[in-house]
Structure formats: C-alpha cells, structure tokens
Amino acid sequence: MSPLRRPLASVRAKASLAATAVVAVALIAAGIAVLLSLRSNLTDQADRQADSAAREVALDIASRVPDQLPYAELELPDDEDHPVQVAAEDGGLLAVSGDLERISGTGLSAVTLPKSPAPATRTPDSGGEAGEAGEAGDDSGGGDDDSGDRRGRDRDRGGDDDDDNPAAVRIGDITAHTTGTATVDGATGHYRFTALQVTDRAGRTVTVHAGASLGARESAVGTATVAMLVGLPLLLLVVGGVTWLVTRRALRPVEGIRREMAAITASEDLSRRVPEPATYDEVARLARTTNETLTALEASVERQRSFVADASHELRSPIASLRTQLEVGAAHPHLLDVPGAVEDTVRLQRLAADLLLLARLDAGERPGQARFELGALVREEVSQRTADRIPVTLEVREALDVTGSRGQLARVLGNLLDNAQRHTRSEVRASVRLDGTEVVLAVADDGSGVAEAERERIFERFVRLDEARGRDDGGAGLGLAIARDVAERHGGTLTVGRSPAGGARFELRLPPAGDTGG
C-alpha cells in the first residue's frame, strides 16, 4: 500500500515555502529598518524646528530690557505646533504660550503665570508733601539749573547701568531634547522639546522650553506601517506563486525522467532511455547520467545473459560426453573409455572453478593484503608443471615483493602458461623484473601470436580465436578473462603484445609492495 501523499512533501512546495519565508524575513527586517530610520529622521527634523523656535524666543529676550518690557508681555508663538515656556532659575514660570492648556516633558507642568502684587498708590498727603518738598527744592535750587540737569542725567545714566547691561547678554547652547505631550487649544499631541538657557540684559538667566509637533512623524510612520502591512502579504503571495511556477517548470523534466524510469522498471526493457532536456543545467546532467547508467546496466545484463548462455553451452558438452561414456560403459563395460571420462570430469571441474571465481569477482571480492615475493611464486608454480609439453624457461633476476592474493595471482600465472603451452612451437619463457615503479611478470611464446585487432577481444569471456575453437585445444575461453579481472583488482594491468620470437607476450604489471621496514 503506497503512503498517502502529503501536500507539502513536494520539492515545489518546499522551495516555495522556503523562498517565501526568506523573503518575508528580509522584508520584515528591511521594513523595520526603514521605519526606524524614518522615525529617527523626522525626530531630528522636529528637534531642529524646536531649536529654531527656542532661539527665536531667546533672541527676543536678549534684545529687550526686562524693566521696560516684562517677560509676561513677550510675544510667544501661540500656534499649536510650537508651545513655549520661559522659566526662571528657581523653576518659576515667567512666560507661556497663550493657548497652552497642559504640558509634560519639560519639567514644568504649570501653564498659568502667577499673579503679580498690585502697584502702590500715592496718597494726597504724601503727594502734597512731595509737592512742597519739590517747591522747596525749586526755591532753594532755582538759581542752579545746570547742576539739577546734570544730577538728573547722572541719575538716568546710573539707572541704565543697573538695568541695561549689554555685556551680560548670553545665549547658551541647547541643554536637552525631550519628548512629551502638550494640549494646545483643546488638541493634545506629542512634541519634542528643546531646553535653551539665555541671560538677559539684567544678568538674569532664564530657560526657554520650546516644542515642535511630532504629528508629521506619527503620520508618516503610521502611513508607512499601514502600507507595509498591506503590501507585505501581497508581495509574499507573488513571491510564493512565482517560485511555485518557476520550480514547476524547472522540475518538469524530472517528472518526465521519473515516469520513464517507472515505465522501464515495469516493462524491464533496458533499451529505453529517459528524455534529455536540451539544456546544460543540473537536470540535463541528471538525465544524461541516468541514460549512461541505463546503458551500463543494459550492457551488464546482456553480458550476464551471454555468460549464462555460454556457461550452459560449455557445461552441456562435457556433461553430455561424460553421460554418453557412462551409458556405454553401463551397457558394454568393455567399451568404457575411462581416460576420456576422467578428462571430461577434469574439464568440468576446471570450468566450475572458473565460473565460481568469476562469480566472486563480479560480486566485488577484494584481494587480500598479504605481502610475498613474486619471483618465488613463479618458481614454485613452474616447478609443479611437470606435464607441460614445452619446458618453461624462467628468468628471475631480483626479489620483488607485491601485495595481494597469492592464490589469485598463481591462478593468473597458470592461465597465462596454459595459454602459452597451447600456442607455442618450441619455447615458453616466464620472467619477473622491475620496470620503473612497476613489477612486471611476462609470459612469452614463439607461436603465431595474436593479431592486433584481436588483442582486446581475447580478454572477453568465452572468446576463443578461430585456431583455438577445438574443445580439446582451446579450453572454455575464460582463462584470460579471469586473469585480467584479477590483475585489475590488484591495481595492475594485463596486456598482450608481440614477443621477440614472433609469438604472443603477455605482461602483468603490478604495483610493488610498500616498504614496511624501519
């Protein structure tokens, strides 16, 4: 029973969700950064506006004489964008915008000026006395008008020195920026306040608190936030939809490959191939690799089928011959060909051993890691070949060690010597030498050799050249195939060329064993 298909299990869904999530995170981070930057810039703009309003009031204070124009009569901005407070050093309120009803953030919550005491009124008696004194003064000083005028000018100049000292005027730096609220003419809003100290002509230091409305900031930030909240989901839908469509188009060839592979599996027809897109992307490379795999698989299956067919044919002949001899012997004991039966049995034994070794090699059996001297192995194998038609001439000049399976390499040497004995006329030579960084085992004969066009084909399984087609002479055609497979699994090579005597020369090249000594 096939598992239920999950809606989010496809690559398209995963890619679309991943792309949408990444874009969402990026847009949210960018949106927050934009909003913070916009808020900061508009706050700085409000600070500059508040600074400008505070400096205007400070310049007005610096240009006036307090006794001639009290602080309560300063012309302060009365619009709701710039509320102003002027405070003394002790925190007392000296001046305030006319429409200001409530304020916070400046440290002064008062918005109403304190009432000043009523001025003293003159009584008639005091006035009469003053008049009499004045008249007396006039009578006594009537003859010296110049001195009276001079005293008046001196008195006036002395008063100016006390109340009008331009050298004492100083406008300080901005001391603070704060955020608060203010209610102006019934409307409450958020403001940025600037605190600025100024010293008037009388040497009195006061603090001007001027505000600038943050309405523009709140409006701009709110509008941008709403736009982002509305636009972000729409943009994410577009990103997800586009990603889905693009991924679907990109993966369409993959679906074609999957369907064709399913069809090949169902039909068991390895000659079919998956469609290859006319592109140079990863999907096209996947299709080409899949077709290469199918080609190799088809060749392997065909080789296996051919191997089974050839093995069946090779096994059928000696088995049929042996059965015939046994049946004849059972019916006519005096006609039993015992040597022939033994020969057929030996051939069956050898063929079974070859097939078993090939099966192990095809299954990926790796050679051992034993270290041994190749020359000693060759001498041992040659010494045991007492039934050879032509004695083997051995040339081993130095001791050379190799690593691998001693039994498998002995099998390779035996197959090469058997092949040489079948084709030689009068000479078979085996030698071991060092050629550069390779240990070379060579087996040569003086037979007719191997045609250059056949020098690779003879290493295929169950291949026998025309002159070796006879069952008695040619064997089963597995010896050289086994020898090459063993050589390759030992990291070496097996090739055939022409010997100096005109026959075939097989060379097995193996890497030397590593130095394990100290």
Coordinates of C-alpha atoms in Angstrom, one line a residue:
M1 CA 0.0 0.0 0.0
S2 CA 1.6 3.3 -1.1
P3 CA 1.8 6.0 1.6
L4 CA -0.6 8.9 1.4
R5 CA 0.7 11.9 -0.5
R6 CA 1.4 14.8 1.8
P7 CA 0.6 18.2 0.3
L8 CA 3.8 19.8 1.5
A9 CA 6.1 16.9 0.6
S10 CA 6.9 18.0 -2.9
V11 CA 10.0 19.9 -3.9
R12 CA 7.9 22.7 -5.4
A13 CA 6.1 23.3 -2.1
K14 CA 9.2 23.2 0.0
A15 CA 11.0 25.6 -2.4
S16 CA 8.1 28.0 -2.5
L17 CA 7.7 28.0 1.3
A18 CA 11.5 28.4 1.8
A19 CA 11.6 31.3 -0.7
T20 CA 8.6 33.0 0.8
A21 CA 10.0 32.6 4.4
V22 CA 13.4 34.0 3.4
V23 CA 11.8 37.0 1.5
A24 CA 9.4 37.6 4.5
V25 CA 12.2 37.7 7.0
A26 CA 14.2 40.0 4.7
L27 CA 11.2 42.3 4.0
I28 CA 10.3 42.5 7.7
A29 CA 13.9 43.3 8.7
A30 CA 14.1 45.9 5.9
G31 CA 10.7 47.4 6.9
I32 CA 11.7 47.7 10.5
A33 CA 14.9 49.4 9.4
V34 CA 13.0 51.8 7.2
L35 CA 10.5 52.7 9.9
L36 CA 13.3 53.3 12.4
S37 CA 15.2 55.4 10.0
L38 CA 12.1 57.4 9.1
R39 CA 11.2 57.9 12.7
S40 CA 14.8 59.0 13.5
N41 CA 15.0 61.4 10.6
L42 CA 11.6 63.0 11.4
T43 CA 12.5 63.2 15.1
D44 CA 15.7 65.0 14.1
Q45 CA 13.7 67.4 12.0
A46 CA 11.4 68.1 14.9
D47 CA 14.4 68.8 17.1
R48 CA 15.7 71.3 14.6
Q49 CA 12.3 73.0 14.5
A50 CA 12.2 73.2 18.3
D51 CA 15.8 74.5 18.4
S52 CA 14.8 77.3 15.9
A53 CA 11.7 78.3 17.9
A54 CA 13.7 78.3 21.1
R55 CA 16.5 80.5 19.6
E56 CA 13.9 83.0 18.3
V57 CA 12.5 83.4 21.7
A58 CA 16.0 83.6 23.2
L59 CA 16.9 86.4 20.7
D60 CA 13.7 88.3 21.7
I61 CA 14.6 88.0 25.4
A62 CA 18.2 89.1 24.7
S63 CA 17.1 92.2 22.8
R64 CA 14.7 93.6 25.5
V65 CA 15.1 95.4 28.8
P66 CA 13.2 93.5 31.5
D67 CA 12.0 96.6 33.4
Q68 CA 10.7 98.2 30.3
L69 CA 9.1 95.0 28.9
P70 CA 8.3 92.3 31.4
Y71 CA 8.5 88.6 30.5
A72 CA 4.8 88.2 30.7
E73 CA 4.5 90.5 27.7
L74 CA 6.8 88.6 25.5
E75 CA 5.4 87.7 22.0
L76 CA 5.5 83.9 22.1
P77 CA 4.2 81.6 19.4
D78 CA 0.6 80.7 20.1
D79 CA 0.1 78.1 17.3
E80 CA -0.2 74.5 18.3
D81 CA 3.0 73.4 16.5
H82 CA 5.4 75.4 18.9
P83 CA 4.3 75.7 22.5
V84 CA 6.8 77.7 24.6
Q85 CA 7.5 78.1 28.3
V86 CA 10.1 80.5 29.8
A87 CA 11.2 79.6 33.4
A88 CA 13.4 81.3 35.9
E89 CA 16.4 79.6 37.5
D90 CA 14.2 78.6 40.6
G91 CA 11.7 77.0 38.3
G92 CA 9.1 79.7 38.4
L93 CA 7.1 80.3 35.2
L94 CA 7.9 83.7 33.6
A95 CA 6.1 83.3 30.2
V96 CA 3.9 80.8 28.4
S97 CA 2.1 80.4 25.1
G98 CA -1.4 81.7 25.3
D99 CA -3.3 78.7 24.2
L100 CA -1.3 76.1 26.1
E101 CA -3.5 74.2 28.5
R102 CA -1.5 71.2 29.6
I103 CA 2.2 70.1 29.1
S104 CA 4.5 67.3 30.1
G105 CA 8.1 66.5 29.3
T106 CA 9.7 69.9 30.1
G107 CA 9.8 69.5 33.8
L108 CA 7.3 72.4 34.3
S109 CA 3.7 71.4 34.5
A110 CA 2.5 74.9 35.1
V111 CA 0.8 76.7 32.2
T112 CA -0.6 79.8 34.1
L113 CA 1.5 82.7 35.1
P114 CA 1.4 83.6 38.9
K115 CA -0.4 86.9 39.7
S116 CA 1.9 89.8 40.5
P117 CA 1.1 92.2 43.5
A118 CA -0.9 95.4 42.8
P119 CA 1.3 98.6 42.5
A120 CA 1.3 101.0 45.5
T121 CA -0.9 104.1 45.0
R122 CA 0.1 107.6 46.2
T123 CA -2.0 109.4 48.9
P124 CA -2.9 113.1 48.7
D125 CA -0.8 113.9 51.8
S126 CA 2.2 112.3 50.5
G127 CA 1.7 113.9 47.2
G128 CA 1.3 117.3 48.9
E129 CA 4.4 116.8 51.0
A130 CA 6.2 115.7 47.9
G131 CA 4.9 118.8 46.1
E132 CA 6.0 121.0 49.0
A133 CA 9.4 119.4 49.1
G134 CA 9.6 119.9 45.4
E135 CA 8.7 123.5 45.7
A136 CA 11.2 124.0 48.4
G137 CA 13.7 122.4 46.3
D138 CA 12.8 124.6 43.5
D139 CA 13.1 127.7 45.7
S140 CA 16.4 126.6 47.0
G141 CA 17.9 125.4 43.8
G142 CA 16.2 127.7 41.4
G143 CA 19.4 129.5 40.6
D144 CA 21.4 126.5 39.6
D145 CA 19.5 124.8 36.7
D146 CA 22.7 123.4 35.2
S147 CA 23.5 121.3 38.3
G148 CA 20.0 120.0 38.5
D149 CA 20.1 118.8 34.9
R150 CA 23.4 117.2 35.4
R151 CA 22.1 115.3 38.5
G152 CA 19.1 114.1 36.5
R153 CA 21.3 112.8 33.7
D154 CA 23.6 111.1 36.2
R155 CA 20.6 109.5 37.9
D156 CA 19.3 108.3 34.5
R157 CA 22.7 107.0 33.5
G158 CA 23.1 105.2 36.8
G159 CA 19.7 103.5 36.3
D160 CA 20.7 102.4 32.8
D161 CA 23.9 100.8 34.3
D162 CA 21.8 98.8 36.7
D163 CA 19.1 97.6 34.4
D164 CA 20.6 97.7 30.9
N165 CA 24.0 95.9 30.7
P166 CA 24.5 94.6 27.1
A167 CA 27.7 92.8 28.1
A168 CA 25.7 90.4 30.4
V169 CA 23.6 89.1 27.5
R170 CA 24.4 85.5 26.5
I171 CA 22.6 82.8 24.6
G172 CA 23.7 79.4 25.7
D173 CA 23.8 76.0 24.0
I174 CA 20.9 73.5 23.8
T175 CA 20.9 71.7 27.1
A176 CA 18.4 68.9 26.4
H177 CA 15.9 67.3 24.0
T178 CA 13.0 65.6 25.5
T179 CA 9.7 64.1 24.3
G180 CA 6.4 64.9 25.9
T181 CA 2.8 65.9 25.3
A182 CA 1.0 69.1 25.2
T183 CA -2.6 70.3 24.9
V184 CA -2.9 73.4 22.9
D185 CA -6.4 74.9 22.3
G186 CA -8.0 71.6 23.2
A187 CA -5.8 69.5 20.9
T188 CA -3.4 67.0 22.5
G189 CA -0.3 65.8 20.7
H190 CA 3.2 64.5 21.1
Y191 CA 6.1 67.0 20.9
R192 CA 9.9 67.3 21.0
F193 CA 11.0 69.9 23.5
T194 CA 14.3 71.9 23.4
A195 CA 15.7 73.5 26.6
L196 CA 17.9 76.6 25.9
Q197 CA 19.3 78.9 28.6
V198 CA 19.7 82.7 27.9
T199 CA 20.9 85.6 30.1
D200 CA 19.0 88.9 29.6
R201 CA 20.4 92.4 29.8
A202 CA 19.8 92.5 33.6
G203 CA 22.1 89.4 34.1
R204 CA 19.2 87.2 34.9
T205 CA 19.4 83.6 33.4
V206 CA 16.2 82.0 32.2
T207 CA 15.4 78.7 30.4
V208 CA 13.4 78.6 27.3
H209 CA 11.4 75.4 26.6
A210 CA 10.2 75.4 23.0
G211 CA 8.4 72.5 21.4
A212 CA 7.9 71.1 17.9
S213 CA 5.0 68.9 17.0
L214 CA 5.6 65.2 16.2
G215 CA 2.4 64.9 14.2
A216 CA 4.3 64.7 10.9
R217 CA 6.4 61.9 12.3
E218 CA 3.5 59.9 13.6
S219 CA 1.5 60.5 10.4
A220 CA 4.4 59.4 8.1
V221 CA 5.4 56.4 10.3
G222 CA 1.7 55.3 10.5
T223 CA 1.2 55.6 6.8
A224 CA 4.4 53.6 6.0
T225 CA 3.4 50.9 8.5
V226 CA -0.1 50.5 7.0
A227 CA 1.4 50.4 3.5
M228 CA 3.9 47.7 4.6
L229 CA 1.2 45.6 6.4
V230 CA -0.9 45.7 3.3
G231 CA 1.8 45.3 0.7
L232 CA 3.9 42.6 2.5
P233 CA 1.3 39.8 2.3
L234 CA 0.6 40.7 -1.4
L235 CA 4.3 40.7 -2.2
L236 CA 4.8 37.3 -0.4
L237 CA 1.9 35.8 -2.4
V238 CA 3.6 37.0 -5.6
V239 CA 6.9 35.6 -4.5
G240 CA 5.4 32.2 -3.5
G241 CA 3.4 32.0 -6.7
V242 CA 6.3 32.9 -8.9
T243 CA 8.6 30.4 -7.1
W244 CA 6.0 27.7 -7.5
L245 CA 5.6 28.3 -11.2
V246 CA 9.4 28.6 -11.8
T247 CA 10.1 25.4 -9.8
R248 CA 7.3 23.6 -11.5
R249 CA 8.8 24.5 -14.9
A250 CA 12.3 23.6 -13.8
L251 CA 11.2 20.2 -12.4
R252 CA 9.0 19.2 -15.3
P253 CA 11.9 17.3 -17.0
V254 CA 12.5 15.5 -13.6
E255 CA 8.9 14.3 -13.7
G256 CA 9.5 13.1 -17.3
I257 CA 12.5 11.2 -16.1
R258 CA 10.6 9.6 -13.2
R259 CA 7.8 8.5 -15.5
E260 CA 10.1 6.9 -18.0
M261 CA 12.1 5.2 -15.3
A262 CA 8.9 3.8 -13.8
A263 CA 7.9 2.6 -17.3
I264 CA 11.3 0.9 -17.8
T265 CA 11.0 -0.8 -14.4
A266 CA 7.5 -2.1 -15.3
S267 CA 8.5 -3.3 -18.8
E268 CA 12.0 -4.5 -17.9
D269 CA 13.1 -3.1 -21.3
L270 CA 16.6 -1.7 -20.6
S271 CA 17.0 -0.4 -24.2
R272 CA 14.7 2.5 -23.4
R273 CA 16.1 5.9 -22.4
V274 CA 14.8 8.8 -20.4
P275 CA 14.3 12.1 -22.2
E276 CA 17.2 14.6 -22.1
P277 CA 16.4 18.3 -21.9
A278 CA 18.1 20.5 -24.5
T279 CA 19.8 22.5 -21.7
Y280 CA 23.0 22.5 -19.8
D281 CA 21.7 22.6 -16.3
E282 CA 21.7 20.1 -13.5
V283 CA 18.5 18.4 -14.7
A284 CA 20.1 17.8 -18.1
R285 CA 23.2 16.3 -16.5
L286 CA 21.0 14.1 -14.4
A287 CA 19.2 12.8 -17.5
R288 CA 22.5 12.1 -19.2
T289 CA 23.9 10.3 -16.2
T290 CA 20.7 8.3 -15.9
N291 CA 21.0 7.2 -19.5
E292 CA 24.6 6.3 -19.0
T293 CA 23.6 4.2 -16.0
L294 CA 20.9 2.5 -18.1
T295 CA 23.4 1.8 -20.8
A296 CA 25.9 0.3 -18.4
L297 CA 23.1 -1.7 -16.8
E298 CA 21.9 -2.9 -20.1
A299 CA 25.4 -4.0 -21.1
S300 CA 25.8 -5.7 -17.7
V301 CA 22.6 -7.6 -18.1
E302 CA 23.4 -8.6 -21.7
R303 CA 26.8 -9.7 -20.5
Q304 CA 25.3 -11.7 -17.7
R305 CA 22.8 -13.3 -20.1
S306 CA 25.6 -14.1 -22.6
F307 CA 27.7 -15.5 -19.7
V308 CA 24.8 -17.8 -18.6
A309 CA 24.2 -19.0 -22.1
D310 CA 27.9 -19.6 -22.8
A311 CA 28.4 -21.3 -19.5
S312 CA 25.4 -23.5 -20.2
H313 CA 26.8 -24.4 -23.6
E314 CA 30.3 -25.1 -22.2
L315 CA 28.9 -27.2 -19.4
R316 CA 26.5 -29.1 -21.7
S317 CA 29.2 -30.5 -24.0
P318 CA 31.4 -32.3 -21.3
I319 CA 28.4 -33.4 -19.3
A320 CA 26.8 -34.9 -22.5
S321 CA 30.1 -36.6 -23.4
L322 CA 30.6 -37.9 -19.9
R323 CA 27.0 -39.2 -19.8
T324 CA 27.4 -40.9 -23.1
Q325 CA 30.5 -42.7 -22.0
L326 CA 28.9 -43.8 -18.7
E327 CA 25.8 -45.1 -20.5
V328 CA 28.0 -47.0 -23.0
G329 CA 30.1 -48.4 -20.1
A330 CA 27.0 -49.4 -18.3
A331 CA 25.7 -51.3 -21.3
H332 CA 29.0 -52.6 -22.5
P333 CA 31.6 -52.5 -19.8
H334 CA 34.4 -53.5 -22.1
L335 CA 33.8 -50.4 -24.2
L336 CA 34.1 -47.9 -21.3
D337 CA 36.6 -45.1 -22.0
V338 CA 37.9 -44.4 -18.6
P339 CA 40.6 -41.9 -19.6
G340 CA 38.1 -39.9 -21.7
A341 CA 35.7 -39.9 -18.8
V342 CA 38.4 -38.7 -16.4
E343 CA 39.4 -36.0 -18.9
D344 CA 35.8 -34.7 -19.2
T345 CA 35.5 -34.7 -15.4
V346 CA 38.7 -32.6 -15.1
R347 CA 37.3 -30.2 -17.7
L348 CA 34.1 -29.9 -15.7
Q349 CA 36.0 -29.3 -12.5
R350 CA 38.1 -26.6 -14.1
L351 CA 35.1 -24.9 -15.7
A352 CA 33.2 -25.0 -12.4
A353 CA 36.1 -23.4 -10.6
D354 CA 36.5 -20.7 -13.3
L355 CA 32.8 -19.9 -13.1
L356 CA 32.9 -19.8 -9.3
L357 CA 35.9 -17.4 -9.4
L358 CA 34.2 -15.2 -11.9
A359 CA 31.1 -15.1 -9.7
R360 CA 33.2 -14.0 -6.7
L361 CA 35.0 -11.3 -8.8
D362 CA 31.7 -10.0 -10.1
A363 CA 30.3 -9.8 -6.6
G364 CA 33.2 -7.4 -5.7
E365 CA 35.5 -9.7 -3.9
R366 CA 38.7 -7.8 -3.0
P367 CA 42.1 -9.4 -2.9
G368 CA 43.9 -9.9 0.3
Q369 CA 46.8 -7.8 1.6
A370 CA 49.4 -10.5 2.0
R371 CA 53.0 -9.5 1.0
F372 CA 55.0 -12.0 -0.8
E373 CA 57.9 -12.3 -3.3
L374 CA 56.5 -12.7 -6.9
G375 CA 59.7 -14.4 -8.2
A376 CA 59.3 -17.1 -5.5
L377 CA 55.7 -17.7 -6.5
V378 CA 56.6 -18.0 -10.2
R379 CA 59.4 -20.5 -9.4
E380 CA 57.0 -22.6 -7.2
E381 CA 54.3 -22.7 -9.9
V382 CA 56.7 -23.5 -12.7
S383 CA 58.2 -26.3 -10.7
Q384 CA 54.8 -28.0 -10.3
R385 CA 54.1 -28.0 -14.1
T386 CA 55.7 -31.4 -14.8
A387 CA 53.2 -32.3 -17.6
D388 CA 53.9 -29.3 -19.8
R389 CA 54.6 -30.1 -23.5
I390 CA 57.4 -27.5 -23.6
P391 CA 59.5 -26.8 -20.5
V392 CA 59.2 -23.2 -19.2
T393 CA 62.4 -21.1 -19.3
L394 CA 62.4 -19.0 -16.1
E395 CA 64.2 -15.6 -15.7
V396 CA 64.0 -14.1 -12.2
R397 CA 66.8 -11.6 -11.6
E398 CA 65.9 -10.0 -8.3
A399 CA 63.5 -10.4 -5.4
L400 CA 60.4 -8.2 -5.9
D401 CA 57.6 -8.1 -3.4
V402 CA 53.9 -7.5 -4.2
T403 CA 50.8 -7.3 -2.1
G404 CA 47.6 -9.2 -2.8
S405 CA 46.1 -12.7 -3.0
R406 CA 48.8 -15.3 -3.6
G407 CA 46.2 -17.8 -4.8
Q408 CA 44.6 -15.5 -7.3
L409 CA 48.0 -14.4 -8.8
A410 CA 49.1 -18.0 -9.0
R411 CA 45.9 -18.6 -11.0
V412 CA 46.7 -15.8 -13.3
L413 CA 50.2 -17.2 -13.9
G414 CA 48.7 -20.7 -14.5
N415 CA 46.2 -19.4 -17.1
L416 CA 49.0 -17.5 -18.9
L417 CA 51.3 -20.6 -19.0
D418 CA 48.4 -22.8 -20.2
N419 CA 47.6 -20.3 -23.0
A420 CA 51.3 -20.3 -24.0
Q421 CA 51.6 -24.1 -24.0
R422 CA 48.6 -24.3 -26.3
H423 CA 50.0 -21.9 -28.9
T424 CA 53.8 -22.2 -28.7
R425 CA 56.0 -24.1 -31.1
S426 CA 59.2 -24.7 -29.2
E427 CA 59.7 -22.1 -26.4
V428 CA 57.9 -20.7 -23.4
R429 CA 59.5 -18.0 -21.3
A430 CA 58.5 -16.5 -17.9
S431 CA 60.3 -13.6 -16.4
V432 CA 60.0 -11.2 -13.4
R433 CA 61.6 -7.8 -13.5
L434 CA 61.2 -4.2 -12.2
D435 CA 60.2 -1.7 -14.9
G436 CA 60.3 1.8 -13.3
T437 CA 57.8 1.7 -10.5
E438 CA 56.0 -1.5 -11.6
V439 CA 56.8 -5.2 -11.1
V440 CA 56.3 -7.0 -14.4
L441 CA 55.5 -10.6 -14.9
A442 CA 55.9 -11.6 -18.6
V443 CA 55.0 -14.9 -20.3
A444 CA 56.1 -15.2 -23.9
D445 CA 55.9 -17.9 -26.6
D446 CA 57.1 -18.4 -30.2
G447 CA 53.7 -19.3 -31.7
S448 CA 51.7 -17.4 -34.3
G449 CA 50.9 -14.5 -31.9
V450 CA 47.7 -12.5 -31.6
A451 CA 46.5 -10.2 -34.3
E452 CA 46.4 -6.6 -33.3
A453 CA 42.7 -6.4 -33.9
E454 CA 42.1 -9.3 -31.5
R455 CA 44.3 -8.1 -28.6
E456 CA 41.5 -6.7 -26.6
R457 CA 38.8 -9.2 -27.6
I458 CA 40.7 -12.2 -26.3
F459 CA 40.2 -10.9 -22.8
E460 CA 36.4 -11.2 -23.1
R461 CA 34.6 -14.1 -21.5
F462 CA 34.1 -17.3 -23.6
V463 CA 36.1 -15.8 -26.5
R464 CA 38.3 -18.2 -28.4
L465 CA 40.2 -17.4 -31.6
D466 CA 39.5 -19.5 -34.7
E467 CA 42.5 -21.6 -34.3
A468 CA 41.5 -22.4 -30.7
R469 CA 37.9 -23.3 -31.4
G470 CA 38.5 -27.0 -30.8
R471 CA 37.3 -28.1 -27.5
D472 CA 40.4 -30.1 -26.7
D473 CA 42.8 -27.3 -27.5
G474 CA 41.0 -24.0 -26.9
G475 CA 39.5 -24.5 -23.4
A476 CA 36.4 -22.7 -22.3
G477 CA 37.7 -19.2 -23.1
L478 CA 37.7 -18.0 -19.5
G479 CA 41.3 -18.1 -18.6
L480 CA 42.4 -14.7 -20.0
A481 CA 39.2 -13.0 -18.8
I482 CA 39.8 -14.2 -15.3
A483 CA 43.5 -13.2 -15.5
R484 CA 42.6 -9.6 -16.5
D485 CA 39.9 -9.3 -13.8
V486 CA 42.3 -10.4 -11.1
A487 CA 45.0 -8.0 -12.4
E488 CA 42.7 -5.0 -12.3
R489 CA 41.5 -5.9 -8.8
H490 CA 45.2 -5.9 -7.7
G491 CA 45.6 -2.4 -9.1
G492 CA 47.5 -3.6 -12.1
T493 CA 47.1 -4.3 -15.8
L494 CA 47.3 -7.2 -18.2
T495 CA 48.2 -6.6 -21.9
V496 CA 49.3 -8.7 -24.8
G497 CA 51.9 -7.8 -27.5
R498 CA 54.4 -9.4 -29.8
S499 CA 57.3 -11.4 -28.3
P500 CA 60.9 -11.2 -29.8
A501 CA 60.4 -14.8 -31.1
G502 CA 57.3 -13.7 -33.0
G503 CA 54.6 -15.2 -30.7
A504 CA 52.5 -13.6 -28.0
R505 CA 53.9 -11.8 -25.0
F506 CA 51.6 -11.2 -22.0
E507 CA 52.7 -8.7 -19.4
L508 CA 51.1 -8.5 -15.9
R509 CA 52.1 -5.2 -14.3
L510 CA 51.6 -4.8 -10.6
P511 CA 52.5 -2.0 -8.1
P512 CA 55.3 -3.1 -5.8
A513 CA 54.6 -3.7 -2.1
G514 CA 55.1 -0.7 0.2
D515 CA 58.2 -0.6 2.3
T516 CA 57.2 -1.8 5.8
G517 CA 60.7 -1.7 7.2
G518 CA 62.1 0.8 9.6

